[in-house]
Coordinates of C-alpha atoms and ligand atoms in Angstrom, one line a residue:
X3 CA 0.0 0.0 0.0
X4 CA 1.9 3.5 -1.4
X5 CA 1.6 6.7 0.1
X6 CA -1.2 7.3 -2.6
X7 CA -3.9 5.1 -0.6
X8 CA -4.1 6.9 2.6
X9 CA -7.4 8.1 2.5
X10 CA -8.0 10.4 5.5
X11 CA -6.0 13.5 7.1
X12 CA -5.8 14.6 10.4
X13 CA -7.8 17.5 11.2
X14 CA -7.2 17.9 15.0
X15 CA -4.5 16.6 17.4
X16 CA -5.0 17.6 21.5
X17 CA -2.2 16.7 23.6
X18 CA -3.8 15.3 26.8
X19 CA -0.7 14.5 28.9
X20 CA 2.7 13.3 27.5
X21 CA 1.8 10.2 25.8
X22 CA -2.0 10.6 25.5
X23 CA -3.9 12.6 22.7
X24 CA -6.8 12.7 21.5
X25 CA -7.0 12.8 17.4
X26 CA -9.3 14.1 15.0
X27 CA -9.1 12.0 11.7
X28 CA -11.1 13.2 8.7
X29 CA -11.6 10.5 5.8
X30 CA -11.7 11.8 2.4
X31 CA -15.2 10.5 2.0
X32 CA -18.2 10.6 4.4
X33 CA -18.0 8.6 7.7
X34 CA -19.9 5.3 7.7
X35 CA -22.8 5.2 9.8
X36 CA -21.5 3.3 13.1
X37 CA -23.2 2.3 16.6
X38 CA -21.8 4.1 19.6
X39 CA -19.1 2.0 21.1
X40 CA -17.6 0.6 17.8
X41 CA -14.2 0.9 16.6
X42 CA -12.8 1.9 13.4
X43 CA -9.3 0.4 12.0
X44 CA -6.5 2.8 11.3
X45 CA -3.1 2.3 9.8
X46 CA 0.0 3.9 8.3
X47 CA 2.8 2.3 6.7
X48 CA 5.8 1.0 8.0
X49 CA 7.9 4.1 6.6
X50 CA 6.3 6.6 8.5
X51 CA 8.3 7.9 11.2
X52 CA 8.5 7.0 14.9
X53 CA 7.9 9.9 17.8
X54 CA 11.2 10.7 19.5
X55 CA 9.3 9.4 22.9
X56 CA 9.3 5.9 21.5
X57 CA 11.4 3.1 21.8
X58 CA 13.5 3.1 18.7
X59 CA 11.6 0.1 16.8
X60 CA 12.7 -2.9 14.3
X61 CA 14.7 -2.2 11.6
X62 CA 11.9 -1.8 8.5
X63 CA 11.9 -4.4 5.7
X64 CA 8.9 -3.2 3.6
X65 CA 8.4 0.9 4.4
X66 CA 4.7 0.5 2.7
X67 CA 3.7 -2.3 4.5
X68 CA 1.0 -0.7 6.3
X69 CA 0.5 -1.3 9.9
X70 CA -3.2 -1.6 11.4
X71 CA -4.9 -1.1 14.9
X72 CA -8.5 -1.2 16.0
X73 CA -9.2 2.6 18.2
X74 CA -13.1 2.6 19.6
X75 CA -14.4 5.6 18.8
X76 CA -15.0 8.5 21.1
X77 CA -17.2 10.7 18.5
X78 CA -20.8 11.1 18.2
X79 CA -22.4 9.0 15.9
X80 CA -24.2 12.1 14.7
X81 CA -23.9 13.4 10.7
X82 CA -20.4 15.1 11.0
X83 CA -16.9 15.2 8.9
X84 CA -14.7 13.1 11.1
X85 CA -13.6 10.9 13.9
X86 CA -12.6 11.2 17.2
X87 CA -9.6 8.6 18.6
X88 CA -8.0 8.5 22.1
X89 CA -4.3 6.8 21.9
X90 CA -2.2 6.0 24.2
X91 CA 1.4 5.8 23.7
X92 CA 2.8 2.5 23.8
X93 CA 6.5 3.4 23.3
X94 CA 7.9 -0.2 22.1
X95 CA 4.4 -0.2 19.9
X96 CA 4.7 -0.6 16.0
X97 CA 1.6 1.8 15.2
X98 CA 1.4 4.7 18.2
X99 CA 4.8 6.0 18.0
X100 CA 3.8 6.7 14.3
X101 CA 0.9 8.2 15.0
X102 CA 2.4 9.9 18.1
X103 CA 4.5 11.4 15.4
X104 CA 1.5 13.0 13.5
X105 CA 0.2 16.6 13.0
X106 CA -3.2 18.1 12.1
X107 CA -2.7 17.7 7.4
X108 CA -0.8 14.6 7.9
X109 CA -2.5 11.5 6.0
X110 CA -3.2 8.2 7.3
X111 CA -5.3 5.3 6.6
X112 CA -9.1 4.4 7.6
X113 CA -10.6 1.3 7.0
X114 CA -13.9 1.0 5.0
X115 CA -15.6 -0.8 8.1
X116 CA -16.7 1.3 11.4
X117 CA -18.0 -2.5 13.6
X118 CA -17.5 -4.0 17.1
X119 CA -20.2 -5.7 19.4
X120 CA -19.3 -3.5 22.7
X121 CA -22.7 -1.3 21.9
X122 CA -26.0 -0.4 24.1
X123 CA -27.9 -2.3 21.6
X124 CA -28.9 -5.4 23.6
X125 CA -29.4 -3.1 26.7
X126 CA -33.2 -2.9 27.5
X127 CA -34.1 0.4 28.0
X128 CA -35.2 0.5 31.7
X129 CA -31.7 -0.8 32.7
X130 CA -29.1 1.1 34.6
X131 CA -25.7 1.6 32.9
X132 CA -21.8 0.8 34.7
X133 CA -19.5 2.0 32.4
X134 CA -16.5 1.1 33.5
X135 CA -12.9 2.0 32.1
X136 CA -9.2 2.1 32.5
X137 CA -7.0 5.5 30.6
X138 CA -8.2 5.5 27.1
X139 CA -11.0 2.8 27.7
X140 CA -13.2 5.7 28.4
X141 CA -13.0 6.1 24.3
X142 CA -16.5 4.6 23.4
X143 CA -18.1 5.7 26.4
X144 CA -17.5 9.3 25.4
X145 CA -19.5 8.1 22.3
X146 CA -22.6 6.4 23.7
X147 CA -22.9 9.4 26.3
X148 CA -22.2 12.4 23.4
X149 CA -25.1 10.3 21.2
X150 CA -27.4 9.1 23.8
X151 CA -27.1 10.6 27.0
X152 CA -30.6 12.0 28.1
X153 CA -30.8 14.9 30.6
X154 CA -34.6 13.2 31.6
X155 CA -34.2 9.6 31.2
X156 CA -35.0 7.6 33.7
X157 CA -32.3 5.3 33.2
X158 CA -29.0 6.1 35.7
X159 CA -25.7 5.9 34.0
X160 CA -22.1 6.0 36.0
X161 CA -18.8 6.7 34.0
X162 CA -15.7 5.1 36.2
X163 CA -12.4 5.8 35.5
X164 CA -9.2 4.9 36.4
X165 CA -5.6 6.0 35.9
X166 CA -2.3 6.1 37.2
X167 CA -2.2 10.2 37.5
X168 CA -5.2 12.2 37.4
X169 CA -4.0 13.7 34.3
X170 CA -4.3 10.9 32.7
X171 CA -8.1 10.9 32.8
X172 CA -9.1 12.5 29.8
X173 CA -12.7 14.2 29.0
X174 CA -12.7 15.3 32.5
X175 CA -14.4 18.9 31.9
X176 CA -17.0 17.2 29.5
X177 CA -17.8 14.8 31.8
X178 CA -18.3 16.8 34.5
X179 CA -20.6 19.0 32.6
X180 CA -22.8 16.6 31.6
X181 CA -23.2 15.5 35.2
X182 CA -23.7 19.2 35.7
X183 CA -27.1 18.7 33.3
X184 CA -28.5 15.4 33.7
X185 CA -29.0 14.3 36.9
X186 CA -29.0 10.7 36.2
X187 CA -25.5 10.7 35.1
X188 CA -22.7 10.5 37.6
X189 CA -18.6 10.7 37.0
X190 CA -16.4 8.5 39.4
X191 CA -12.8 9.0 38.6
X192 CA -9.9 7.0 40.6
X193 CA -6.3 7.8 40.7
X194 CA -3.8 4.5 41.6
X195 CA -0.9 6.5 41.6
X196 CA -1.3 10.4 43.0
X197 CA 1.4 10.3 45.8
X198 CA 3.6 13.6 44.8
X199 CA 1.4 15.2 42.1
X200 CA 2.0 19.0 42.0
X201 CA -2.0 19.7 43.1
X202 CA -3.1 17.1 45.4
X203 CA -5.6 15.1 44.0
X204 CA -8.4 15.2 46.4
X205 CA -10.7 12.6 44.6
X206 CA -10.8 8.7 44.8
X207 CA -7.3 6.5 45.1
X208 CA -7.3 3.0 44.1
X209 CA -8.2 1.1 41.1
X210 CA -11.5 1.2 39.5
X211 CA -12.4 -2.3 41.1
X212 CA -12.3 -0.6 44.3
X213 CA -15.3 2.0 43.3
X214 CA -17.5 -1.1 42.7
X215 CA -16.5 -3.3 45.5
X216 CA -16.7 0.0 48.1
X217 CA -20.3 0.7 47.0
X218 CA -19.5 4.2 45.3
X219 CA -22.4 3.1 42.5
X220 CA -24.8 2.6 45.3
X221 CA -24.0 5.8 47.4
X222 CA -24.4 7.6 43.9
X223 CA -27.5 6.0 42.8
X224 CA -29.1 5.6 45.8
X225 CA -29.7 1.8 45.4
X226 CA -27.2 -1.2 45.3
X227 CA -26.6 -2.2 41.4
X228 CA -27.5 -5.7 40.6
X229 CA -27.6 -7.8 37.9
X230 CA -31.8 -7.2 37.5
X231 CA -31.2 -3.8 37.7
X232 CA -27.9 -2.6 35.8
X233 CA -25.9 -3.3 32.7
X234 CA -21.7 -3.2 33.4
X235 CA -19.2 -2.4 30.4
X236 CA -15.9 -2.6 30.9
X237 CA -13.2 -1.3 28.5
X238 CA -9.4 -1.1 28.6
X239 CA -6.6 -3.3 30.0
X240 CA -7.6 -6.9 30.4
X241 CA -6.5 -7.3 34.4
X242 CA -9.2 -4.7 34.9
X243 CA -11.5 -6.9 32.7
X244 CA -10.2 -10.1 34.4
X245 CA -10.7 -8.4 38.1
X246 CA -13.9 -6.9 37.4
X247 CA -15.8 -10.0 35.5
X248 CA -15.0 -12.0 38.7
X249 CA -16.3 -9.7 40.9
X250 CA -19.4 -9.1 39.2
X251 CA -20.2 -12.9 38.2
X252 CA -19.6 -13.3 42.0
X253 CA -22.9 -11.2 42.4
X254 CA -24.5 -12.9 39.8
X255 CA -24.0 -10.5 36.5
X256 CA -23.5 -13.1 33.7
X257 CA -21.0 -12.0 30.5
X258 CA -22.7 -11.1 27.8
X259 CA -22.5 -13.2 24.7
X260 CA -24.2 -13.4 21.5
X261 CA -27.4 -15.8 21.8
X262 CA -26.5 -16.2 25.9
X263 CA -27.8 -12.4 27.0
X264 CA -26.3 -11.5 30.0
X265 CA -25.1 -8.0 32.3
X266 CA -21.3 -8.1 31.4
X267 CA -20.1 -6.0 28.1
X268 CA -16.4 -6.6 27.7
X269 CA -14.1 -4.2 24.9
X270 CA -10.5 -5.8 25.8
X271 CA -7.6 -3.5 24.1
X272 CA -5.0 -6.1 24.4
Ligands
FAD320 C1 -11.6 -3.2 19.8 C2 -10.3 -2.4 20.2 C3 -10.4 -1.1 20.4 C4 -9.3 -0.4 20.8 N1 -9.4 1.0 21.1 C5 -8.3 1.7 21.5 C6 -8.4 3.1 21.8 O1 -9.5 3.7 21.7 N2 -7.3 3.7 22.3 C7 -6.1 3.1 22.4 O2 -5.1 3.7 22.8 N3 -6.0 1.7 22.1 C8 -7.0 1.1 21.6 N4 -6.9 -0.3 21.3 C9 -5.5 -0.9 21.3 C10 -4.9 -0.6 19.9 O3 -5.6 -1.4 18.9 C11 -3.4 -1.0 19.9 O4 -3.3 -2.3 20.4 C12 -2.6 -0.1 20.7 O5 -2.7 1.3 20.3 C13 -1.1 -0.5 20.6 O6 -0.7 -0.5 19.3 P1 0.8 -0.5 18.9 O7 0.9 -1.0 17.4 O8 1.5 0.8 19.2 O9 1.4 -1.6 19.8 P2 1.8 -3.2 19.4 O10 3.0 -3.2 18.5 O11 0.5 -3.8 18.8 O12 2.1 -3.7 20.8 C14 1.1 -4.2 21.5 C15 1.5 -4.5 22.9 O13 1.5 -3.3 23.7 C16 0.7 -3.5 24.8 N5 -0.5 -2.5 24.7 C17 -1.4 -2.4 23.7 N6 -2.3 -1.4 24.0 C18 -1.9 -0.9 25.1 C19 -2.4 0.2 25.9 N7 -3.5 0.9 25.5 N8 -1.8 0.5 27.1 C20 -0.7 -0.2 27.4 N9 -0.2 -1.3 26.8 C21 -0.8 -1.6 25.6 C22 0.2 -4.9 24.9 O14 1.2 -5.6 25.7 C23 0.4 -5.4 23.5 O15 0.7 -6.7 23.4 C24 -8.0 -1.0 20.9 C25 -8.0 -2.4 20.7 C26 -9.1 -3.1 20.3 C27 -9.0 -4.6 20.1

């Protein structure tokens, strides 16, 4: 694949924290229709080069090999020109320390298909939402809640959030807006690793796991979430997954699989 295939430019690029952006890609032609929650594929080719941050990679046999990853989408799923990834920086990596070393013009690859199963689709209506993530997991939930999230509903919805420094937890103004509006919707960020950050961070420490298992859900909501009651998603690192699938099949939350509904919605990144 040459130079001459990329098919989409980047239109926006926001530095969250060293190692952590958020970037605006704009395909050539119109975005697919896609759920909220799904994931677009996204490449460059091997020749492209690496972000000074990064480890400093294999030697490169075929520079137009083109090098693909699956990013959730953090965008609306609304009519609009482009769409919205949040990367994280993983420095021995093949693809992020190339698109680390991306501006807003520079052209990249998007692949035909927006798709993924980690959607509210199968979520009845007058179920509760968990939606649990670690750093850049928070990605499709940013979606779902920028399509979907409704001020009046009656349905509760909880974002939690965990990172290693609390400026790692991106969106954090957004998200504490919209639990400014709609009074249904809370934001429970955790920190694991705030000792000696220059402004204390006064919120939760831990991981994530330790919101659920010290009831923070049910302080916020008022009621304790169960597996009649509330949906869980869980996006990001797969101990996180691992930890938190136990705990909730220990209270009786079943995974989620097609043709065996259940409470758990998994998105593993790796
Ligand atoms: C459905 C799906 C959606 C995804 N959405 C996102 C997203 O929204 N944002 C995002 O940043 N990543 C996302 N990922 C992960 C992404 O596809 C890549 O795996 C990641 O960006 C690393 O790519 P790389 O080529 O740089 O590293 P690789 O050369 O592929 O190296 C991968 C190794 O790095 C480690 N690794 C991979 N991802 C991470 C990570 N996030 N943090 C720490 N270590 C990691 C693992 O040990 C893995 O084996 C998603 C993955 C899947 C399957």
């Amino acid at each position: 694949m040459g130079q001459t295939q990329l098919n989409a430019t980047v239109s926006q690029r926001i530095d969250v924290a060293p190692g952590l952006m958020v970037l605006c890609v704009a395909p050539d032609k119109d975005v697919p229709r896609f759920e909220p929650g799904q994931f677009a594929v996204i490449g460059l080719p091997a020749g492209a080069p690496r972000v000074a941050l990064s480890d400093p990679g294999e030697p490169v046999a075929d520079p137009d090999k083109l090098i693909r990853r699956a990013y959730s989408l953090a965008s609306p799923s609304l009519p609009g020109n482009h769409l919205e990834l949040f990367v994280t920086l993983v420095r021995s990596g093949e693809l992020t320390p190339r698109l680390f070393a991306l501006q807003p013009g520079a052209r990249l690859w998007v692949g035909p298909k927006i798709t993924g199963l980690f959607t509210l689709a199968d979520v009845p209506p007058d179920q509760n939402l968990a939606l649990v993530a670690t750093g850049t997991g928070l990605a499709p939930y940013m979606s779902m809640l920028r399509t979907r999230l409704e001020a009046g509903g009656p349905r509760k919805v909880a974002v939690m959030v965990g990172a290693r420094h609390s400026w790692d937890i991106g969106y954090v103004s957004e998200l504490r807006t919209m639990q400014r509006l709609a009074p249904t919707f809370t934001f429970l960020p955790i920190v694991s690793r705030p000792d000696g950050e220059p402004t204390p961070w006064g919120g939760a420490k831990g991981h994530v796991q330790s919101l659920w298992t010290g009831g923070a859900l049910e302080q916020a909501w008022g009621f304790k979430p169960k597996a009649d009651n509330t949906h869980v998603f869980l996006c990001g690192s797969p101990a996180m997954i691992e930890d938190m699938t136990q705990l909730l099949e220990a209270e009786g939350f079943k995974a989620h699989e097609k043709g065996s509904p259940g409470q758990i919605h998994v998105e593993k990144y790796w």
